[in-house]
Amino acid sequence: MDTGSVSSSFEQLLAPQDAPPWWLVLVTAVLALVLVGYRPLWRLTRAVVTVAHEAGHALFALLTGRRLHAITLHTDTSGLTVSSGKPTGLGMIVTAAAGYPAPALLGLGYAALLGSGRVTVMLWATLVMLAAVLVKVRNVYGVVTVLVLGGAVFGVSWFGDELLQAGFAYLAAWFLLAAAVRPVIELQRSRRRQRGPGVSDADQLARLTHLPALLWVVFFAVVCLAALVVGAGLMLAPVEQLHPLLQR
């Protein structure tokens, strides 16, 4: 293989692209809000958030030295990540706490890449992450879900023109940033209705840390909202430079 061509391709991958049209960034933001806010669509798109949620548990399980066994994605858009190791302590706490902030932090990472013009990097990094998740998925629905998401990302990144790639990438970033907040709200509503000991991440964290579960829900909400604000600023900055009416 020609090392020169490999080096050239790698440099092309990392090279920043021009900022997209201002209207594309704003239109994708509105579309993301529709996908999150309109209930019939949310029932479908929430699966994307579940993949990111379980990937967050899995990643931090590995980073804290736990052994990752399986990821399961269910048709009701819930999920389960199974790891083994010490049942208490910092590793277990970090692993349990990583799920709800994960979509928001992933969206923030996307926003940082898009704000610097790295659309291609963002798309191919997504493929790598989905491939890593796929290795640990242990049920048919989960495998199909990850393959469909991966196929969509690959199709856009390989066959789409720059405008389509940018639109897809910005929609994904806006969606993750906005969508991360809704499961936290749903979590607290579910906790209000439950009777007896809870099984949610917040309830597990309460048992692990002896801190109120509500405090963990607030923590999730603060992280997600902060990521949304910062991520929006990163993606709108190039738009303000391109469109005089949006300049401060």
mmCIF file of C-alpha atoms in Angstrom:
data_model
loop_
_atom_site.group_PDB
_atom_site.id
_atom_site.type_symbol
_atom_site.label_atom_id
_atom_site.label_comp_id
_atom_site.label_asym_id
_atom_site.label_seq_id
_atom_site.Cartn_x
_atom_site.Cartn_y
_atom_site.Cartn_z
ATOM 1 C CA MET A 1 0.000 0.000 0.000
ATOM 2 C CA ASP A 2 1.285 3.464 -0.890
ATOM 3 C CA THR A 3 2.073 5.188 2.410
ATOM 4 C CA GLY A 4 1.856 8.551 0.673
ATOM 5 C CA SER A 5 -1.741 7.953 -0.398
ATOM 6 C CA VAL A 6 -2.643 6.712 3.095
ATOM 7 C CA SER A 7 -1.114 9.834 4.628
ATOM 8 C CA SER A 8 -2.941 12.028 2.121
ATOM 9 C CA SER A 9 -6.275 10.336 2.858
ATOM 10 C CA PHE A 10 -5.730 10.734 6.603
ATOM 11 C CA GLU A 11 -4.921 14.415 6.203
ATOM 12 C CA GLN A 12 -8.028 14.859 4.070
ATOM 13 C CA LEU A 13 -10.104 13.172 6.761
ATOM 14 C CA LEU A 14 -8.813 15.539 9.436
ATOM 15 C CA ALA A 15 -8.937 18.674 7.307
ATOM 16 C CA PRO A 16 -11.686 21.138 8.327
ATOM 17 C CA GLN A 17 -14.550 21.718 5.933
ATOM 18 C CA ASP A 18 -16.171 25.055 5.176
ATOM 19 C CA ALA A 19 -18.946 26.157 7.499
ATOM 20 C CA PRO A 20 -22.370 25.013 6.259
ATOM 21 C CA PRO A 21 -25.079 27.473 5.161
ATOM 22 C CA TRP A 22 -26.591 29.309 8.127
ATOM 23 C CA TRP A 23 -30.067 28.045 7.284
ATOM 24 C CA LEU A 24 -28.950 24.403 7.446
ATOM 25 C CA VAL A 25 -27.768 24.746 11.037
ATOM 26 C CA LEU A 26 -31.017 26.396 12.100
ATOM 27 C CA VAL A 27 -33.280 24.029 10.154
ATOM 28 C CA THR A 28 -31.591 20.969 11.654
ATOM 29 C CA ALA A 29 -32.024 22.473 15.125
ATOM 30 C CA VAL A 30 -35.767 22.842 14.527
ATOM 31 C CA LEU A 31 -36.018 19.312 13.106
ATOM 32 C CA ALA A 32 -34.225 17.939 16.170
ATOM 33 C CA LEU A 33 -36.725 19.657 18.460
ATOM 34 C CA VAL A 34 -39.580 18.105 16.474
ATOM 35 C CA LEU A 35 -38.005 14.642 16.746
ATOM 36 C CA VAL A 36 -37.744 15.077 20.507
ATOM 37 C CA GLY A 37 -40.989 16.903 21.202
ATOM 38 C CA TYR A 38 -43.458 15.076 18.947
ATOM 39 C CA ARG A 39 -44.417 11.919 20.826
ATOM 40 C CA PRO A 40 -45.005 9.538 17.866
ATOM 41 C CA LEU A 41 -41.574 10.380 16.471
ATOM 42 C CA TRP A 42 -39.946 10.288 19.904
ATOM 43 C CA ARG A 43 -41.059 6.686 20.350
ATOM 44 C CA LEU A 44 -38.861 5.825 17.362
ATOM 45 C CA THR A 45 -35.944 8.198 17.806
ATOM 46 C CA ARG A 46 -35.532 7.476 21.515
ATOM 47 C CA ALA A 47 -33.721 4.280 20.531
ATOM 48 C CA VAL A 48 -30.786 6.445 19.440
ATOM 49 C CA VAL A 49 -30.592 7.923 22.932
ATOM 50 C CA THR A 50 -30.718 4.439 24.442
ATOM 51 C CA VAL A 51 -27.727 3.352 22.362
ATOM 52 C CA ALA A 52 -25.740 6.364 23.600
ATOM 53 C CA HIS A 53 -26.956 5.789 27.181
ATOM 54 C CA GLU A 54 -25.847 2.167 27.267
ATOM 55 C CA ALA A 55 -22.594 3.023 25.482
ATOM 56 C CA GLY A 56 -21.877 5.476 28.296
ATOM 57 C CA HIS A 57 -22.352 2.756 30.917
ATOM 58 C CA ALA A 58 -20.171 0.394 28.898
ATOM 59 C CA LEU A 59 -17.357 2.872 28.308
ATOM 60 C CA PHE A 60 -17.024 3.879 31.938
ATOM 61 C CA ALA A 61 -17.292 0.293 33.092
ATOM 62 C CA LEU A 62 -14.198 -0.433 31.010
ATOM 63 C CA LEU A 63 -12.410 2.774 32.062
ATOM 64 C CA THR A 64 -12.880 1.933 35.739
ATOM 65 C CA GLY A 65 -11.565 -1.600 35.345
ATOM 66 C CA ARG A 66 -14.827 -3.482 35.340
ATOM 67 C CA ARG A 67 -15.435 -6.403 32.988
ATOM 68 C CA LEU A 68 -18.050 -5.660 30.352
ATOM 69 C CA HIS A 69 -20.251 -8.641 29.473
ATOM 70 C CA ALA A 70 -23.226 -7.528 27.398
ATOM 71 C CA ILE A 71 -25.399 -4.703 26.128
ATOM 72 C CA THR A 72 -29.097 -5.353 25.513
ATOM 73 C CA LEU A 73 -31.453 -2.967 23.709
ATOM 74 C CA HIS A 74 -35.190 -3.567 24.114
ATOM 75 C CA THR A 75 -38.099 -2.772 21.809
ATOM 76 C CA ASP A 76 -39.588 -0.395 24.416
ATOM 77 C CA THR A 77 -36.377 1.714 24.008
ATOM 78 C CA SER A 78 -35.035 0.665 27.398
ATOM 79 C CA GLY A 79 -31.654 -1.000 27.691
ATOM 80 C CA LEU A 80 -29.326 -2.888 29.999
ATOM 81 C CA THR A 81 -25.552 -3.010 30.283
ATOM 82 C CA VAL A 82 -24.086 -5.874 32.308
ATOM 83 C CA SER A 83 -20.611 -5.638 33.808
ATOM 84 C CA SER A 84 -18.879 -7.385 36.666
ATOM 85 C CA GLY A 85 -16.493 -6.209 39.317
ATOM 86 C CA LYS A 86 -16.684 -4.766 42.783
ATOM 87 C CA PRO A 87 -20.386 -4.124 43.512
ATOM 88 C CA THR A 88 -19.624 -0.927 45.421
ATOM 89 C CA GLY A 89 -17.032 1.821 45.287
ATOM 90 C CA LEU A 90 -16.042 4.532 42.829
ATOM 91 C CA GLY A 91 -15.970 2.312 39.748
ATOM 92 C CA MET A 92 -19.546 1.163 40.211
ATOM 93 C CA ILE A 93 -20.711 4.692 41.022
ATOM 94 C CA VAL A 94 -19.102 6.190 37.923
ATOM 95 C CA THR A 95 -20.470 3.388 35.741
ATOM 96 C CA ALA A 96 -24.012 3.856 37.058
ATOM 97 C CA ALA A 97 -23.806 7.647 36.744
ATOM 98 C CA ALA A 98 -22.559 7.645 33.150
ATOM 99 C CA GLY A 99 -25.761 6.624 31.374
ATOM 100 C CA TYR A 100 -27.983 9.698 31.437
ATOM 101 C CA PRO A 101 -25.216 12.263 30.759
ATOM 102 C CA ALA A 102 -23.729 10.161 27.924
ATOM 103 C CA PRO A 103 -26.028 11.352 25.076
ATOM 104 C CA ALA A 104 -25.511 14.975 26.095
ATOM 105 C CA LEU A 105 -21.735 14.633 26.326
ATOM 106 C CA LEU A 106 -21.636 12.815 23.000
ATOM 107 C CA GLY A 107 -23.697 15.601 21.468
ATOM 108 C CA LEU A 108 -21.307 18.132 22.990
ATOM 109 C CA GLY A 109 -18.371 16.300 21.453
ATOM 110 C CA TYR A 110 -20.152 16.330 18.101
ATOM 111 C CA ALA A 111 -20.814 20.057 18.470
ATOM 112 C CA ALA A 112 -17.131 20.726 19.156
ATOM 113 C CA LEU A 113 -16.127 18.806 16.028
ATOM 114 C CA LEU A 114 -18.767 20.501 13.876
ATOM 115 C CA GLY A 115 -17.925 23.920 15.232
ATOM 116 C CA SER A 116 -14.360 23.378 14.010
ATOM 117 C CA GLY A 117 -15.535 22.063 10.634
ATOM 118 C CA ARG A 118 -14.735 18.359 11.239
ATOM 119 C CA VAL A 119 -17.891 16.869 9.740
ATOM 120 C CA THR A 120 -16.111 13.854 8.232
ATOM 121 C CA VAL A 121 -14.265 13.124 11.481
ATOM 122 C CA MET A 122 -17.557 13.235 13.365
ATOM 123 C CA LEU A 123 -19.252 10.780 10.990
ATOM 124 C CA TRP A 124 -16.409 8.261 10.955
ATOM 125 C CA ALA A 125 -15.919 8.505 14.719
ATOM 126 C CA THR A 126 -19.599 7.612 15.034
ATOM 127 C CA LEU A 127 -19.065 4.503 12.908
ATOM 128 C CA VAL A 128 -16.189 3.424 15.135
ATOM 129 C CA MET A 129 -18.293 3.907 18.264
ATOM 130 C CA LEU A 130 -21.225 1.970 16.823
ATOM 131 C CA ALA A 131 -18.908 -0.871 15.813
ATOM 132 C CA ALA A 132 -17.561 -1.005 19.367
ATOM 133 C CA VAL A 133 -21.102 -1.156 20.771
ATOM 134 C CA LEU A 134 -22.115 -3.840 18.269
ATOM 135 C CA VAL A 135 -19.413 -6.182 19.561
ATOM 136 C CA LYS A 136 -21.116 -6.323 22.953
ATOM 137 C CA VAL A 137 -24.773 -6.319 21.921
ATOM 138 C CA ARG A 138 -26.374 -9.646 22.779
ATOM 139 C CA ASN A 139 -29.932 -9.565 21.404
ATOM 140 C CA VAL A 140 -31.385 -9.493 17.892
ATOM 141 C CA TYR A 141 -33.271 -6.220 18.248
ATOM 142 C CA GLY A 142 -30.139 -4.542 19.579
ATOM 143 C CA VAL A 143 -28.011 -5.828 16.711
ATOM 144 C CA VAL A 144 -30.570 -4.659 14.143
ATOM 145 C CA THR A 145 -30.825 -1.231 15.784
ATOM 146 C CA VAL A 146 -27.079 -0.663 15.787
ATOM 147 C CA LEU A 147 -26.703 -1.963 12.224
ATOM 148 C CA VAL A 148 -29.459 0.345 10.960
ATOM 149 C CA LEU A 149 -27.836 3.336 12.649
ATOM 150 C CA GLY A 150 -24.418 2.354 11.346
ATOM 151 C CA GLY A 151 -25.778 1.805 7.850
ATOM 152 C CA ALA A 152 -27.371 5.256 7.831
ATOM 153 C CA VAL A 153 -24.164 6.933 8.977
ATOM 154 C CA PHE A 154 -22.039 4.991 6.507
ATOM 155 C CA GLY A 155 -24.415 5.684 3.625
ATOM 156 C CA VAL A 156 -24.382 9.419 4.267
ATOM 157 C CA SER A 157 -20.628 9.607 4.844
ATOM 158 C CA TRP A 158 -19.739 7.490 1.802
ATOM 159 C CA PHE A 159 -22.355 8.453 -0.782
ATOM 160 C CA GLY A 160 -23.659 11.839 0.377
ATOM 161 C CA ASP A 161 -22.390 15.191 -0.842
ATOM 162 C CA GLU A 162 -21.003 17.795 1.572
ATOM 163 C CA LEU A 163 -24.378 19.433 2.137
ATOM 164 C CA LEU A 164 -26.096 16.140 3.007
ATOM 165 C CA GLN A 165 -23.234 15.116 5.285
ATOM 166 C CA ALA A 166 -23.326 18.449 7.094
ATOM 167 C CA GLY A 167 -27.103 18.321 7.471
ATOM 168 C CA PHE A 168 -27.020 14.775 8.832
ATOM 169 C CA ALA A 169 -24.169 15.588 11.216
ATOM 170 C CA TYR A 170 -25.782 18.753 12.580
ATOM 171 C CA LEU A 171 -29.128 17.015 12.979
ATOM 172 C CA ALA A 172 -27.431 14.233 14.964
ATOM 173 C CA ALA A 173 -25.649 16.710 17.217
ATOM 174 C CA TRP A 174 -28.727 18.848 17.841
ATOM 175 C CA PHE A 175 -30.826 15.760 18.437
ATOM 176 C CA LEU A 176 -28.499 14.266 21.047
ATOM 177 C CA LEU A 177 -28.176 17.578 22.877
ATOM 178 C CA ALA A 178 -31.925 18.148 22.972
ATOM 179 C CA ALA A 179 -32.939 14.514 23.439
ATOM 180 C CA ALA A 180 -30.669 13.981 26.441
ATOM 181 C CA VAL A 181 -32.910 16.201 28.565
ATOM 182 C CA ARG A 182 -36.199 14.380 27.976
ATOM 183 C CA PRO A 183 -35.220 10.991 29.495
ATOM 184 C CA VAL A 184 -34.187 12.793 32.682
ATOM 185 C CA ILE A 185 -37.651 14.351 32.898
ATOM 186 C CA GLU A 186 -39.219 10.963 32.196
ATOM 187 C CA LEU A 187 -37.000 9.417 34.869
ATOM 188 C CA GLN A 188 -38.288 11.751 37.571
ATOM 189 C CA ARG A 189 -41.907 11.292 36.481
ATOM 190 C CA SER A 190 -41.450 7.525 36.671
ATOM 191 C CA ARG A 191 -39.887 7.793 40.132
ATOM 192 C CA ARG A 192 -42.869 9.785 41.359
ATOM 193 C CA ARG A 193 -45.263 7.036 40.275
ATOM 194 C CA GLN A 194 -43.253 4.088 41.549
ATOM 195 C CA ARG A 195 -44.033 2.184 44.718
ATOM 196 C CA GLY A 196 -41.324 0.423 46.633
ATOM 197 C CA PRO A 197 -37.594 0.419 45.955
ATOM 198 C CA GLY A 198 -36.675 1.875 42.567
ATOM 199 C CA VAL A 199 -34.421 0.232 40.012
ATOM 200 C CA SER A 200 -33.452 3.319 37.989
ATOM 201 C CA ASP A 201 -29.885 4.593 37.720
ATOM 202 C CA ALA A 202 -30.712 7.363 40.220
ATOM 203 C CA ASP A 203 -32.078 4.863 42.734
ATOM 204 C CA GLN A 204 -29.054 2.593 42.321
ATOM 205 C CA LEU A 205 -26.776 5.577 42.854
ATOM 206 C CA ALA A 206 -28.727 6.529 45.960
ATOM 207 C CA ARG A 207 -28.066 3.088 47.425
ATOM 208 C CA LEU A 208 -24.386 3.220 46.431
ATOM 209 C CA THR A 209 -23.679 6.738 47.717
ATOM 210 C CA HIS A 210 -26.351 7.240 50.419
ATOM 211 C CA LEU A 211 -27.301 10.477 48.661
ATOM 212 C CA PRO A 212 -30.936 11.177 47.710
ATOM 213 C CA ALA A 213 -31.965 9.841 44.301
ATOM 214 C CA LEU A 214 -33.464 13.253 43.522
ATOM 215 C CA LEU A 215 -29.997 14.775 43.862
ATOM 216 C CA TRP A 216 -28.738 12.438 41.158
ATOM 217 C CA VAL A 217 -31.662 13.363 38.915
ATOM 218 C CA VAL A 218 -30.725 17.018 39.384
ATOM 219 C CA PHE A 219 -27.111 16.168 38.544
ATOM 220 C CA PHE A 220 -28.207 14.471 35.322
ATOM 221 C CA ALA A 221 -30.361 17.461 34.413
ATOM 222 C CA VAL A 222 -27.610 19.999 35.084
ATOM 223 C CA VAL A 223 -25.091 18.101 32.947
ATOM 224 C CA CYS A 224 -27.549 17.714 30.069
ATOM 225 C CA LEU A 225 -28.688 21.344 30.127
ATOM 226 C CA ALA A 226 -25.119 22.638 30.372
ATOM 227 C CA ALA A 227 -24.096 20.492 27.409
ATOM 228 C CA LEU A 228 -27.073 21.807 25.415
ATOM 229 C CA VAL A 229 -26.152 25.440 26.080
ATOM 230 C CA VAL A 230 -22.448 25.004 25.368
ATOM 231 C CA GLY A 231 -23.052 22.761 22.345
ATOM 232 C CA ALA A 232 -25.536 25.218 20.850
ATOM 233 C CA GLY A 233 -22.985 27.997 21.235
ATOM 234 C CA LEU A 234 -20.309 25.959 19.481
ATOM 235 C CA MET A 235 -22.540 25.158 16.508
ATOM 236 C CA LEU A 236 -24.083 28.607 16.174
ATOM 237 C CA ALA A 237 -20.762 30.477 16.290
ATOM 238 C CA PRO A 238 -19.928 29.820 12.603
ATOM 239 C CA VAL A 239 -23.514 30.739 11.678
ATOM 240 C CA GLU A 240 -23.165 34.150 13.308
ATOM 241 C CA GLN A 241 -20.066 34.781 11.227
ATOM 242 C CA LEU A 242 -21.870 33.872 7.991
ATOM 243 C CA HIS A 243 -25.169 35.650 8.567
ATOM 244 C CA PRO A 244 -25.027 39.367 9.520
ATOM 245 C CA LEU A 245 -28.554 39.352 10.992
ATOM 246 C CA LEU A 246 -27.460 36.842 13.629
ATOM 247 C CA GLN A 247 -24.336 38.710 14.700
ATOM 248 C CA ARG A 248 -24.332 40.205 18.167
#
